Coordinates of C-alpha atoms in Angstrom, one line a residue:
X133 CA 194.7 7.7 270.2
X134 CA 194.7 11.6 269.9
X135 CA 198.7 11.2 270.0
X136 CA 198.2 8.9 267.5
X137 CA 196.3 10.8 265.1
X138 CA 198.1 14.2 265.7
X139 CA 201.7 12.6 264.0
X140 CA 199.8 11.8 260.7
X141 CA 200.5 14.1 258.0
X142 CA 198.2 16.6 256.6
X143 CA 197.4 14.5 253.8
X144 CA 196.4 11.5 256.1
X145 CA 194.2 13.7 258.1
X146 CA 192.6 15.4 255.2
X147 CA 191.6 12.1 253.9
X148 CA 190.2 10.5 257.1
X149 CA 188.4 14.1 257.7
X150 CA 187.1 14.0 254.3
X151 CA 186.2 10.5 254.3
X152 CA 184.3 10.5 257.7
X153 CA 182.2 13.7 256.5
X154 CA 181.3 11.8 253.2
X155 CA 180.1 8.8 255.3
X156 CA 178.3 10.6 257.4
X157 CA 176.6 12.5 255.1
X158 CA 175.9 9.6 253.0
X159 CA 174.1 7.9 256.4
X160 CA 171.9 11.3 256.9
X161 CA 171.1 11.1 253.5
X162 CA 169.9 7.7 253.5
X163 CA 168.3 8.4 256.9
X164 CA 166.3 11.1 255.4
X165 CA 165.6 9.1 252.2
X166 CA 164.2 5.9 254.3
X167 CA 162.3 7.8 256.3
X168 CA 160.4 9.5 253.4
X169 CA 160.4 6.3 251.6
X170 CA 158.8 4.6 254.5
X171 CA 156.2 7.3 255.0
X172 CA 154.8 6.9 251.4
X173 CA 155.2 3.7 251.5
X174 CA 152.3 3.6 254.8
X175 CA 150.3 6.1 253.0
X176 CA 150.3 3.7 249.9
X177 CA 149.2 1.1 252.4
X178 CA 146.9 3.3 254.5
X179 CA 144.8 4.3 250.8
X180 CA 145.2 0.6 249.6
X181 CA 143.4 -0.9 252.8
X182 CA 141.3 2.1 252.6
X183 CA 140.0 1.5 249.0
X184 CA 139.3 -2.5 249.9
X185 CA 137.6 -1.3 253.3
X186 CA 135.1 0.6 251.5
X187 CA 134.7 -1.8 248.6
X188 CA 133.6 -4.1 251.1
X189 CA 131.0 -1.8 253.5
X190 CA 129.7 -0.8 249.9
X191 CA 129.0 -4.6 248.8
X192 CA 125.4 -5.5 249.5
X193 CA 126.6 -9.5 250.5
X194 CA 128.4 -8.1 253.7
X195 CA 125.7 -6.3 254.4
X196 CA 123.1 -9.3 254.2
X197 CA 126.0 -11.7 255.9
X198 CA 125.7 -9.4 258.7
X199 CA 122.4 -9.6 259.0
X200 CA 122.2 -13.6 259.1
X201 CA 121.8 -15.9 261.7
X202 CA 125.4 -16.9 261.2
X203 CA 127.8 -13.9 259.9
X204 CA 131.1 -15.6 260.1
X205 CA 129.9 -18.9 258.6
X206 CA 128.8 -16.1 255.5
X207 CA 131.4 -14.0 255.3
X208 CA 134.6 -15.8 256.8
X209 CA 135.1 -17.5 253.2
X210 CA 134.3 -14.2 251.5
X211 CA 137.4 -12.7 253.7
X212 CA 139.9 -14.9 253.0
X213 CA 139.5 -14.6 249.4
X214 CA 139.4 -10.7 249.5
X215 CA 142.5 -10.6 251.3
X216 CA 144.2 -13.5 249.0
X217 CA 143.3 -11.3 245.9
X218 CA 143.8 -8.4 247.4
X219 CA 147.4 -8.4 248.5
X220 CA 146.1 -7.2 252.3
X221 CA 147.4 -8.7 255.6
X222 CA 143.3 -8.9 257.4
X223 CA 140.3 -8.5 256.9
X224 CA 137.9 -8.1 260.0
X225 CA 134.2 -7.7 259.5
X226 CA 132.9 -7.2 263.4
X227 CA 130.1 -6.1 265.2
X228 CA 129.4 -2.5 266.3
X229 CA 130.1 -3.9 269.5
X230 CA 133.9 -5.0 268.3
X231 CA 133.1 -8.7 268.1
X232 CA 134.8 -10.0 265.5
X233 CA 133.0 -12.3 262.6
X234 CA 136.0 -12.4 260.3
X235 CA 140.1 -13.2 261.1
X236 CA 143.0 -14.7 259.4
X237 CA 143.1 -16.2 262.7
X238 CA 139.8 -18.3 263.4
X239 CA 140.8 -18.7 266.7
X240 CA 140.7 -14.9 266.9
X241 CA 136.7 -14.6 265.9
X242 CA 133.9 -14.1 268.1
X243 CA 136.9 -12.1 269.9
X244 CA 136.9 -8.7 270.0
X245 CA 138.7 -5.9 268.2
X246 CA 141.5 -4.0 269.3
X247 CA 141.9 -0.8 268.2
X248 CA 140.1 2.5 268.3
X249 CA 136.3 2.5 266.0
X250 CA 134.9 5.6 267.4
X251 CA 135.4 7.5 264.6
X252 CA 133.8 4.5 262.4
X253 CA 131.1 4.0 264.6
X254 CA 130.2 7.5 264.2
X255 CA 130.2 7.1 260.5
X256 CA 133.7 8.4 259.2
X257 CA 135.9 6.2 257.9
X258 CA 139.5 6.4 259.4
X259 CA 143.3 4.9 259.1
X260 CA 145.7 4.6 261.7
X261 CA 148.8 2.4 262.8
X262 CA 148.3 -0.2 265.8
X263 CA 149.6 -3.2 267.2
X264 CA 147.1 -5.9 267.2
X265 CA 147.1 -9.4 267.1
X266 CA 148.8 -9.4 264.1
X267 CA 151.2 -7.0 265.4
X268 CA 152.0 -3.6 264.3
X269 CA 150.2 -2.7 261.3
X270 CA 148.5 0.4 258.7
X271 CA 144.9 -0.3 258.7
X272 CA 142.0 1.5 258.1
X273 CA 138.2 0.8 259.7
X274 CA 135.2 1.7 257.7
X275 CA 131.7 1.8 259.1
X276 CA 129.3 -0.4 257.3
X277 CA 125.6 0.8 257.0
X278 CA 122.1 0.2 256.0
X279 CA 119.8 1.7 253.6
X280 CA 118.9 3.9 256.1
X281 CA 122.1 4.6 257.3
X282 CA 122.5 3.2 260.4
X283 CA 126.0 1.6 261.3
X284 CA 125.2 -2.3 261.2
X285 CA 129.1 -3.2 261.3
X286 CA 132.3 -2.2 260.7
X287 CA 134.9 -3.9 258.5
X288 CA 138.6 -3.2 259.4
X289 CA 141.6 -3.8 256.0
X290 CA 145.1 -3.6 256.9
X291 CA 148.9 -4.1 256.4
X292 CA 151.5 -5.4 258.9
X293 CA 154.1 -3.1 259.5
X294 CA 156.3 -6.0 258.6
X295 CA 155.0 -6.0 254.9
X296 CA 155.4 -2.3 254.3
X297 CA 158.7 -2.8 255.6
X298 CA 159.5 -5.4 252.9
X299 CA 157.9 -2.8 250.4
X300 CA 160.4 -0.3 251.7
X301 CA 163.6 -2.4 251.7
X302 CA 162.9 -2.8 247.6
X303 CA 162.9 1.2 247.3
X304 CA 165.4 1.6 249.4
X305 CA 168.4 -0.4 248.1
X306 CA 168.6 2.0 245.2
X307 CA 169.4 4.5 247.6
X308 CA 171.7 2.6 249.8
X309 CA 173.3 1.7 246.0
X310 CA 173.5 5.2 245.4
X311 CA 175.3 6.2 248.8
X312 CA 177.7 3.5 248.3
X313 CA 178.5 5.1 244.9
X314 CA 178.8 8.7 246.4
X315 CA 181.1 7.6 249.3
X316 CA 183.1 5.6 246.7
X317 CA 183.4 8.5 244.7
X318 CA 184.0 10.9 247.3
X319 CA 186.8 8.5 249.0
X320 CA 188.7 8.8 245.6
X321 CA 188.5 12.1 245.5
X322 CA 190.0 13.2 249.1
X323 CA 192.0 10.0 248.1
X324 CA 193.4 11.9 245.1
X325 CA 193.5 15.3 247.0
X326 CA 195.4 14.0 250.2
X327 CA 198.0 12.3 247.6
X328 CA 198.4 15.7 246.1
X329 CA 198.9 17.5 249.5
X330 CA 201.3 14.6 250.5
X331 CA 203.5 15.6 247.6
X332 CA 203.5 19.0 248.1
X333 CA 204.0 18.9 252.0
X334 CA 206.5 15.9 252.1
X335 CA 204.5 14.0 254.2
X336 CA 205.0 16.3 257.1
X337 CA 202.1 16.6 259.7
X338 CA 200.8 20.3 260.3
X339 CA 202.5 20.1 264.2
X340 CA 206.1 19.9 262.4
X341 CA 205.2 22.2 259.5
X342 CA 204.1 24.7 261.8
X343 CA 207.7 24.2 263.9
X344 CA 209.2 24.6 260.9
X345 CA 208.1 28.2 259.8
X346 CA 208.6 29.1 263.1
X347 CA 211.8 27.6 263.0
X348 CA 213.1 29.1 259.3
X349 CA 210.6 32.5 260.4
X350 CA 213.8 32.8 263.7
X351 CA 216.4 31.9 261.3
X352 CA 215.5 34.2 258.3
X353 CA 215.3 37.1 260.3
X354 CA 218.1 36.6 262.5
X355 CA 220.6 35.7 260.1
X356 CA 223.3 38.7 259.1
X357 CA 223.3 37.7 255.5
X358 CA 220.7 39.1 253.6
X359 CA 217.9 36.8 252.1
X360 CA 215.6 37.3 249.5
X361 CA 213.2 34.2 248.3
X362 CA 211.4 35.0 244.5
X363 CA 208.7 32.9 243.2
X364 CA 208.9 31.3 239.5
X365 CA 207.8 34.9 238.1
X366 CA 210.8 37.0 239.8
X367 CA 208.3 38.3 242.2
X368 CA 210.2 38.9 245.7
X369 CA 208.1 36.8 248.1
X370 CA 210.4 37.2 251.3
X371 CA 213.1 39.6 252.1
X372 CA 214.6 39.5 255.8
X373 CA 215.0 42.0 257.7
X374 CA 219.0 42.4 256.7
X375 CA 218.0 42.6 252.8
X376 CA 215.2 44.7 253.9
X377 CA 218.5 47.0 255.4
X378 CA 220.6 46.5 253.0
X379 CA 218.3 47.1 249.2
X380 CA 216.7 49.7 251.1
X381 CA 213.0 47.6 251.4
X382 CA 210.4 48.4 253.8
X383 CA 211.0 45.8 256.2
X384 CA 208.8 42.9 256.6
X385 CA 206.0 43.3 259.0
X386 CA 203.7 40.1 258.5
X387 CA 203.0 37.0 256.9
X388 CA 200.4 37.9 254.5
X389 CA 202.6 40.3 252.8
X390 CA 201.8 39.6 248.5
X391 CA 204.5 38.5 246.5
X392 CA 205.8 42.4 245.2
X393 CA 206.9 42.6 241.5
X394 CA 210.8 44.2 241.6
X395 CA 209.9 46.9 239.6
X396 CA 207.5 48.4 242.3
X397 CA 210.0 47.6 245.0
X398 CA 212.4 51.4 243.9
X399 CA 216.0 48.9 243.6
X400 CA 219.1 50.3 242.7
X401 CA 219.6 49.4 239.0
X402 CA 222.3 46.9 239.8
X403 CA 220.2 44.8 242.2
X404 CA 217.4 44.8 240.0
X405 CA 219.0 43.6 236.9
X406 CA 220.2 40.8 239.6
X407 CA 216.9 39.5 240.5
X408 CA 215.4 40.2 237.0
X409 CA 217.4 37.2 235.8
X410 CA 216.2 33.6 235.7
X411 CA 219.5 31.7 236.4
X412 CA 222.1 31.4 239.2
X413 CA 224.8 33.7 240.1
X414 CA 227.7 33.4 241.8
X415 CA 230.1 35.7 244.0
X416 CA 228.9 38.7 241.6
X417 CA 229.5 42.3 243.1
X418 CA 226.6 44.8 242.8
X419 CA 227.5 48.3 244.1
X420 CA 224.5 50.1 245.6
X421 CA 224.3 53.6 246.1
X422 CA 225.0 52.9 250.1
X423 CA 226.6 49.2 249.9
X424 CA 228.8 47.1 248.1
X425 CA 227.1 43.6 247.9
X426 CA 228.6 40.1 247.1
X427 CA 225.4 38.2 245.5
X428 CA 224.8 34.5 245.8
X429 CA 221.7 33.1 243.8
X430 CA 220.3 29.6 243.6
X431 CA 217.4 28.1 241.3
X432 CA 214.8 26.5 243.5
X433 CA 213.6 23.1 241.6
X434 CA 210.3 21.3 242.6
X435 CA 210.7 17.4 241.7
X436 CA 208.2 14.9 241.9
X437 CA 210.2 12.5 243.2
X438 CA 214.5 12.1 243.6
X439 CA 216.0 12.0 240.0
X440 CA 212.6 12.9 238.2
X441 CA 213.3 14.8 235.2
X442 CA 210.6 16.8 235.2
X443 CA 212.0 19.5 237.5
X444 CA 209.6 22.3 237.5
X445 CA 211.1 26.1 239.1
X446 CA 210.0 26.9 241.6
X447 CA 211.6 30.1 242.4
X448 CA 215.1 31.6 243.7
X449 CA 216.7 32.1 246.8
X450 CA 219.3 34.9 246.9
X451 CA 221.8 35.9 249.5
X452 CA 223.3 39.5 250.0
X453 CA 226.8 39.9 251.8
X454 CA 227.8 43.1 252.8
X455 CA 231.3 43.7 251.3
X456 CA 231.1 47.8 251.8
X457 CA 233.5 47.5 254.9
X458 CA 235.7 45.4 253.4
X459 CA 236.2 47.4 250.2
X460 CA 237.2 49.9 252.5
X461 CA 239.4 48.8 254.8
X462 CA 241.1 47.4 251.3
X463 CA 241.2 51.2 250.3
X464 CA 243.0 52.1 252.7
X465 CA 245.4 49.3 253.3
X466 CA 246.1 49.9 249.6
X467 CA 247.3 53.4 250.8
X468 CA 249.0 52.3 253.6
X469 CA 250.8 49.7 251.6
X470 CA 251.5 52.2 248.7
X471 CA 253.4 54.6 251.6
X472 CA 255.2 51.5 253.0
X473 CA 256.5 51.3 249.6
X474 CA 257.2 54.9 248.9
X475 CA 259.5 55.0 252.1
X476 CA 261.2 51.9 251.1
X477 CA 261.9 52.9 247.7
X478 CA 263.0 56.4 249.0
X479 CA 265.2 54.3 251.7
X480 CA 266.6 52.6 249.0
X481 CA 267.4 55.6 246.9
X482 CA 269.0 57.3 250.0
X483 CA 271.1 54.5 250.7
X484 CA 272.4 54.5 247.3
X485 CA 272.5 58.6 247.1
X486 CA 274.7 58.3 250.6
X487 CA 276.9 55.9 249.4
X488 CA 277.4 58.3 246.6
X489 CA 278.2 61.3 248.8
X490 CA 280.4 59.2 251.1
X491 CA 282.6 58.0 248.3
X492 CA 283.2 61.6 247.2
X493 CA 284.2 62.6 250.3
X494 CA 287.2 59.4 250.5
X495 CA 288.2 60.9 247.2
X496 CA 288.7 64.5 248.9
X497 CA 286.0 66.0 247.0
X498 CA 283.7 67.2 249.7
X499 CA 282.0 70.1 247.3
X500 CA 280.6 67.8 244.7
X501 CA 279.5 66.2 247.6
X502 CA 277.7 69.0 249.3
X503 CA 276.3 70.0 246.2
X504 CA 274.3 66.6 245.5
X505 CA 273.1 66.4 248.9
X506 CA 271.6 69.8 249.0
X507 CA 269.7 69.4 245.6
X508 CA 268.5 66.1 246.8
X509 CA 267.2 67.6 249.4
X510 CA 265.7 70.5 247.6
X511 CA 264.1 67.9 245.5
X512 CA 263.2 65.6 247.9
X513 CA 261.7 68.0 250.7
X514 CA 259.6 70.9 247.9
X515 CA 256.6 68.7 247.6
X516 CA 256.3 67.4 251.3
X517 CA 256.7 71.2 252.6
X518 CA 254.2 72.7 250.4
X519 CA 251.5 69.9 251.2
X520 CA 252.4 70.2 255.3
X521 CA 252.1 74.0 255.1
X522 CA 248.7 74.0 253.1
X523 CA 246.7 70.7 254.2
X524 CA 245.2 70.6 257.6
X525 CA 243.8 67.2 256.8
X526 CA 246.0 64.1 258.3
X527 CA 244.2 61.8 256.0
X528 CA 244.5 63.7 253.1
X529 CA 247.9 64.5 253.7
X530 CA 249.6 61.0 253.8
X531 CA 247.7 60.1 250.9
X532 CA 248.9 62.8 248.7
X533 CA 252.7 62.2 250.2
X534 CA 252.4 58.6 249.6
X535 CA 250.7 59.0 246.1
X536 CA 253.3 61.4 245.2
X537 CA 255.9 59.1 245.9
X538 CA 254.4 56.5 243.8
X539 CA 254.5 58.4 240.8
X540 CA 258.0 59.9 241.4
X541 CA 259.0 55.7 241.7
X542 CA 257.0 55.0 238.6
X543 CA 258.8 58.0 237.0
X544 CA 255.5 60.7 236.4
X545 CA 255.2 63.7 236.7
X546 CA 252.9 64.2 239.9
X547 CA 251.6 68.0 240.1
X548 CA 249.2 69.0 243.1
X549 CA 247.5 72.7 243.0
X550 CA 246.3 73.8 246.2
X551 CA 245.3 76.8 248.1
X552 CA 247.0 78.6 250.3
X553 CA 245.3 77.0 253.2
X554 CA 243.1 74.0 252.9
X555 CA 241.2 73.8 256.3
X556 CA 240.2 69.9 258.1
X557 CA 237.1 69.1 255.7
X558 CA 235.1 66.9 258.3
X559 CA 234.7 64.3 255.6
X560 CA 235.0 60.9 256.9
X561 CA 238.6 59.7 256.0
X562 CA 237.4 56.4 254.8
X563 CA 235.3 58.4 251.8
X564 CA 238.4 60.7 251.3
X565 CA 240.1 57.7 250.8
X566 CA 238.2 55.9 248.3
X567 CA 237.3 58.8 246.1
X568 CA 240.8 60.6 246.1
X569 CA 242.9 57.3 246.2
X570 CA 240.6 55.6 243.4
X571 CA 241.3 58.7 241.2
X572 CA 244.9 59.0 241.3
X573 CA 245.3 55.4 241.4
X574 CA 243.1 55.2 238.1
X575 CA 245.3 58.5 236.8
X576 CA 248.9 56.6 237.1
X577 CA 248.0 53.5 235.3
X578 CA 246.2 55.7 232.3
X579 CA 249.8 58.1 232.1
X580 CA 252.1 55.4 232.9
X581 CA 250.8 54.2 228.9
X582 CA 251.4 57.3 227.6
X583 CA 255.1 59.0 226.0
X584 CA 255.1 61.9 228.8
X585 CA 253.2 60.3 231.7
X586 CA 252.2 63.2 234.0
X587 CA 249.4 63.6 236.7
X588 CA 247.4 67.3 237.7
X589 CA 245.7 66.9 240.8
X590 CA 243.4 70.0 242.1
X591 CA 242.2 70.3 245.7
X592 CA 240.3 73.4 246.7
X593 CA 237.0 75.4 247.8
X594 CA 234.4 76.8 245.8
X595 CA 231.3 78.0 247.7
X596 CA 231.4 76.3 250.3
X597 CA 232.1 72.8 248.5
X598 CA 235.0 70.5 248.4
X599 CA 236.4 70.1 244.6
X600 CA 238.9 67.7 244.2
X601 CA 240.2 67.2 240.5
X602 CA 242.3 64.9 239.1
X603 CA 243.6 64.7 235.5
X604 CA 246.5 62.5 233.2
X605 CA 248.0 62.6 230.1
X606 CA 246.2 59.9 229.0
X607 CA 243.4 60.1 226.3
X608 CA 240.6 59.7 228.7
X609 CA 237.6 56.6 229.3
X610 CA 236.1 55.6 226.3
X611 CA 233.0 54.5 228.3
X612 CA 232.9 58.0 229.1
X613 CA 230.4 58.4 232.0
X614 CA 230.3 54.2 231.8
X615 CA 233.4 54.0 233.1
X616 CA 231.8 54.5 237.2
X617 CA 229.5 51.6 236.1
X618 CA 230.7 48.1 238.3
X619 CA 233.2 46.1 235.8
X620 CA 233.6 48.8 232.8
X621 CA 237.3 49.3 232.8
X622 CA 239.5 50.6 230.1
X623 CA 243.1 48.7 231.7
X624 CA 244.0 46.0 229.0
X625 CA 245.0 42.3 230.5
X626 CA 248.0 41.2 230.3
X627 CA 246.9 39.7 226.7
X628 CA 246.1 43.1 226.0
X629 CA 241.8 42.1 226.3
X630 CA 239.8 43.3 228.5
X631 CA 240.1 42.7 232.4
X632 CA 239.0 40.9 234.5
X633 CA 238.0 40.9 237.9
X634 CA 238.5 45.2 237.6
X635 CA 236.2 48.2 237.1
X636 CA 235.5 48.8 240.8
X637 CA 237.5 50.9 241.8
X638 CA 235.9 53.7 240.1
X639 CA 232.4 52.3 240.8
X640 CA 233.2 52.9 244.5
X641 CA 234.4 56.5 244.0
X642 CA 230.4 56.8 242.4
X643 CA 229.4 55.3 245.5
X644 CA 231.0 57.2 248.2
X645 CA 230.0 60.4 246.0
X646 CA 226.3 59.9 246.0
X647 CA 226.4 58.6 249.6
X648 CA 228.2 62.3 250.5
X649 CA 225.6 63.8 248.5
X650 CA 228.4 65.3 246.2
X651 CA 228.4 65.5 242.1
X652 CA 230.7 63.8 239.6
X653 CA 232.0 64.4 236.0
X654 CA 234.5 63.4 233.8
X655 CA 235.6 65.4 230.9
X656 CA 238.0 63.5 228.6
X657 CA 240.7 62.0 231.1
X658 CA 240.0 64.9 233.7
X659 CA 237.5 63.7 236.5
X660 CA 236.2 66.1 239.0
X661 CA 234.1 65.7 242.1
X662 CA 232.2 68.4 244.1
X663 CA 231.8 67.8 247.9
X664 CA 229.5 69.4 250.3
X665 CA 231.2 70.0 253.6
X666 CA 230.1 69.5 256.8
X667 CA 228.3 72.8 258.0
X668 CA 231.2 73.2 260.8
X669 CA 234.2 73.0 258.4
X670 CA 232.6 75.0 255.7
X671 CA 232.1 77.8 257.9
X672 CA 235.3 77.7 258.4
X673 CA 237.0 76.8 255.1
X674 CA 239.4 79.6 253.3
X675 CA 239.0 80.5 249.2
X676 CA 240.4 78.6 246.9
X677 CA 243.5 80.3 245.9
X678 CA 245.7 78.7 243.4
X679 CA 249.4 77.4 244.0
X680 CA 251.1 73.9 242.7
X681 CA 254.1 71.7 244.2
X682 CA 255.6 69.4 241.6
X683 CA 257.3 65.7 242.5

């Protein structure tokens, strides 16, 4: 039975809890009524037989019909008509010695009396409830005495219990009436209540609801996607603890935890105006100061039923993907792709510049010859020795060789203006990377559109702090400081619109440079970023002193 009972569903139990409590309520109720009921009704009996006992002590015939040779012949008539008008049960005039000259029963006279007359014998008139002959009854015994006042006889009214009981069964139908009206009443209403809480629970018992929330409690917090859950006012009700990570939350530490408006929450712009809106999103990039975030949201619908119309919102459900390792290993296997390109181009170029040198050799010209090979060389090798003699960083290195040789294929003019001696910075390649690479990428496509495409890029110290600068021929970002800002872009489509799926690039280089710690400005088309070092390379970093290599 217990088994039974424990698969119903909240609603069902609700009801039947509800229900049961109403009923039995409803019985104490009617319990306590009835038993009131009943006691006024005996009092109403005890003072009726009361009043008729002492009506008859007072009336002078009983007292003469007690004093005859034959009482009950007197007053035996005169009984049965008092108790015929008088709506009582018996009527019992006896002797002070309790034998009785009156009954309803005749067989019962000359009998005697059952039931206590002390008190009346003593002169005080008294009720009480007894069983007798008649069975249980209210009666009350009333001493009946001379002109002298000396107890002569004693005269006994009452009511069977049965009649009071028939009294009480009038009164107390109104109240059983009533209590079937309150537990009707109350039935619909835990009737009503449980079909609520069946809609809004799905019929699901509390056993399975409760394995659930354990259930989704494991998976929310163990997922690696991050998972934030907003009621129908935007308020974040649940954030895992890999959103917690990633938004830079306070991560969850209970269940009670009130839904939190987003503007008390300290989100990064970007997230914020994410979870501010009402409607879905899809595969939408939101660069954090520390992350790079592939958003997923979903409206939350509440329906009465499948296919009802009347879809209410519930709330949202968001998910946060962490893209920032992605974006840069795609940094860098952009660079490594753009050297793998360089080389082959310059392969190509030396191929064809051999084939040249050969053939003037067959046609017995061997100084022409000579001559073009040692200006391509001079060319060829200016740039790559004065990067190899001044840069100590690897990283830093191959990506100004292989960003030189990009613009040299693309035909602008690349200039570089470093010190003598720029020491290892310490800066984690990946950042040097994204915020050098970005740049210079972002500097050949705005000079490739211009009549003399050329690109300045300056590396160097200055107290203590990396500067790197990087400026084209090209009029510079209308957006002006909006072009760091996830999507702004100023590189026309092939239609010549705006474009899409673009405007990161520079968005990371904002990234990287807050996450470093490091400043950022842009002056027309000349961008320059300002690095602290770590405190072991900038101990031992060298003045900037000026010097330039072309390509």
């Amino acid at each position: 039975m217990a088994r039974w009972v424990r698969g119903w569903s909240i609603a069902a139990k609700l009801f039947a809890l509800q229900l049961a409590v109403i009923i039995v309520l409803a019985v104490i109720a009617v319990a306590l009524i009835w038993a009131d009921a009943r006691a006024d009704v005996e009092r109403d009996a005890a003072a009726k037989s009361m009043a008729i006992a002492q009506t008859i002590a007072n009336d002078p015939f009983v007292i003469e019909g007690v004093r005859s040779d034959d009482p009950t012949a007197v007053l035996q008539p005169y009984a049965v008509d008092v108790m015929r008008e008088a709506g009582v049960d018996f009527v019992t005039i006896m002797a002070p010695d309790r034998t009785r000259f009156t009954h309803p029963d005749p067989s019962q006279i000359g009998r005697q009396f059952l039931g206590n007359i002390d008190p009346a014998l003593a002169g005080e008139a008294f009720s009480e409830t007894y069983t007798g002959t008649l069975g249980p009854s209210v009666r009350s015994v009333v001493p009946i005495e001379d002109a002298s006042g000396e107890v002569v006889a004693l005269v006994a009214a009452g009511i069977t219990v049965s009649n009071t009981q028939v009294a009480l069964g009038a009164r107390i139908a109104t109240v059983i009436a009533a209590a079937a009206v309150m537990i009707a009443l109350g039935a619909l209403g835990a009737w009503l209540l449980s079909r609520y809480l069946r809609r809004v629970t799905w019929g699901r018992g509390a056993e399975e609801m409760s394995r659930m929330f354990a259930y989704y409690e494991g998976v929310l917090h163990s997922i690696g996607e991050g998972l934030v859950l907003q009621d129908d006012r935007n308020r974040v009700v649940l954030a895992n603890d890999r959103a917690a990570e990633l938004l830079g939350l306070r991560k969850p530490t209970g269940r009670d935890a009130a839904p939190a408006a987003l503007e008390t929450l300290g989100l990064a712009p970007s997230v914020a105006d994410v979870l501010a809106r009402t409607g879905a999103v899809v595969d939408e990039i939101v660069i954090t100061p520390t992350h790079v975030l592939v958003v997923d949201r979903d409206v939350i619908v509440s329906r009465a039923r499948p296919g009802d119309a009347r879809a209410r919102r519930v709330g949202t459900v968001t998910t946060l993907r962490d893209h920032t390792r992605l974006q840069e290993l795609t940094g860098e296997l952009a660079t490594m792709t753009t050297l793998s390109d360089a080389l082959r181009s310059q392969a190509h170029e030396f191929a064809n510049r051999l084939h040249t040198i050969i053939a003037l050799i067959e046609l017995g010209r061997p100084d022409e010859a000579v001559e073009l090979a040692s200006n391509e060389l001079a060319l060829s090798q200016a740039l790559a020795d004065r990067l190899l003699s001044a840069v100590e960083e690897p990283v830093l290195l191959a990506l100004l060789l292989g960003k030189a040789a990009q613009a040299g294929e693309r035909g602008i003019r690349f200039d570089v203006d470093l010190p003598e001696r720029l020491a290892a910075t310490g800066i984690d390649p990946r950042e040097t990377i994204t915020i050098v690479g970005n740049l210079i990428d972002n500097a050949l496509d705005a000079a490739a559109a211009t009549p003399s495409p050329a690109v300045d890029v300056s590396i160097g110290m200055r107290d203590g702090r990396l500067v790197v600068a990087v400026a084209d021929s090209g009029p510079g970002p209308v957006a002006g400081a909006r072009v760091f800002d996830l999507g702004v872009t100023s590189k026309p489509d092939a239609a010549g619109g705006a474009s899409h799926g673009r405007g990161i690039g520079l968005a990371l280089v904002r990234q990287s440079v807050a996450r470093l710690g490091g400043d950022l400005r842009v002056e027309g088309s000349r961008f320059e970023v300002t690095l602290p070092l770590p405190a072991a390379a900038a101990s031992g970093a060298a003045p900037a002193l000026p010097g330039a290599a072309d390509a």
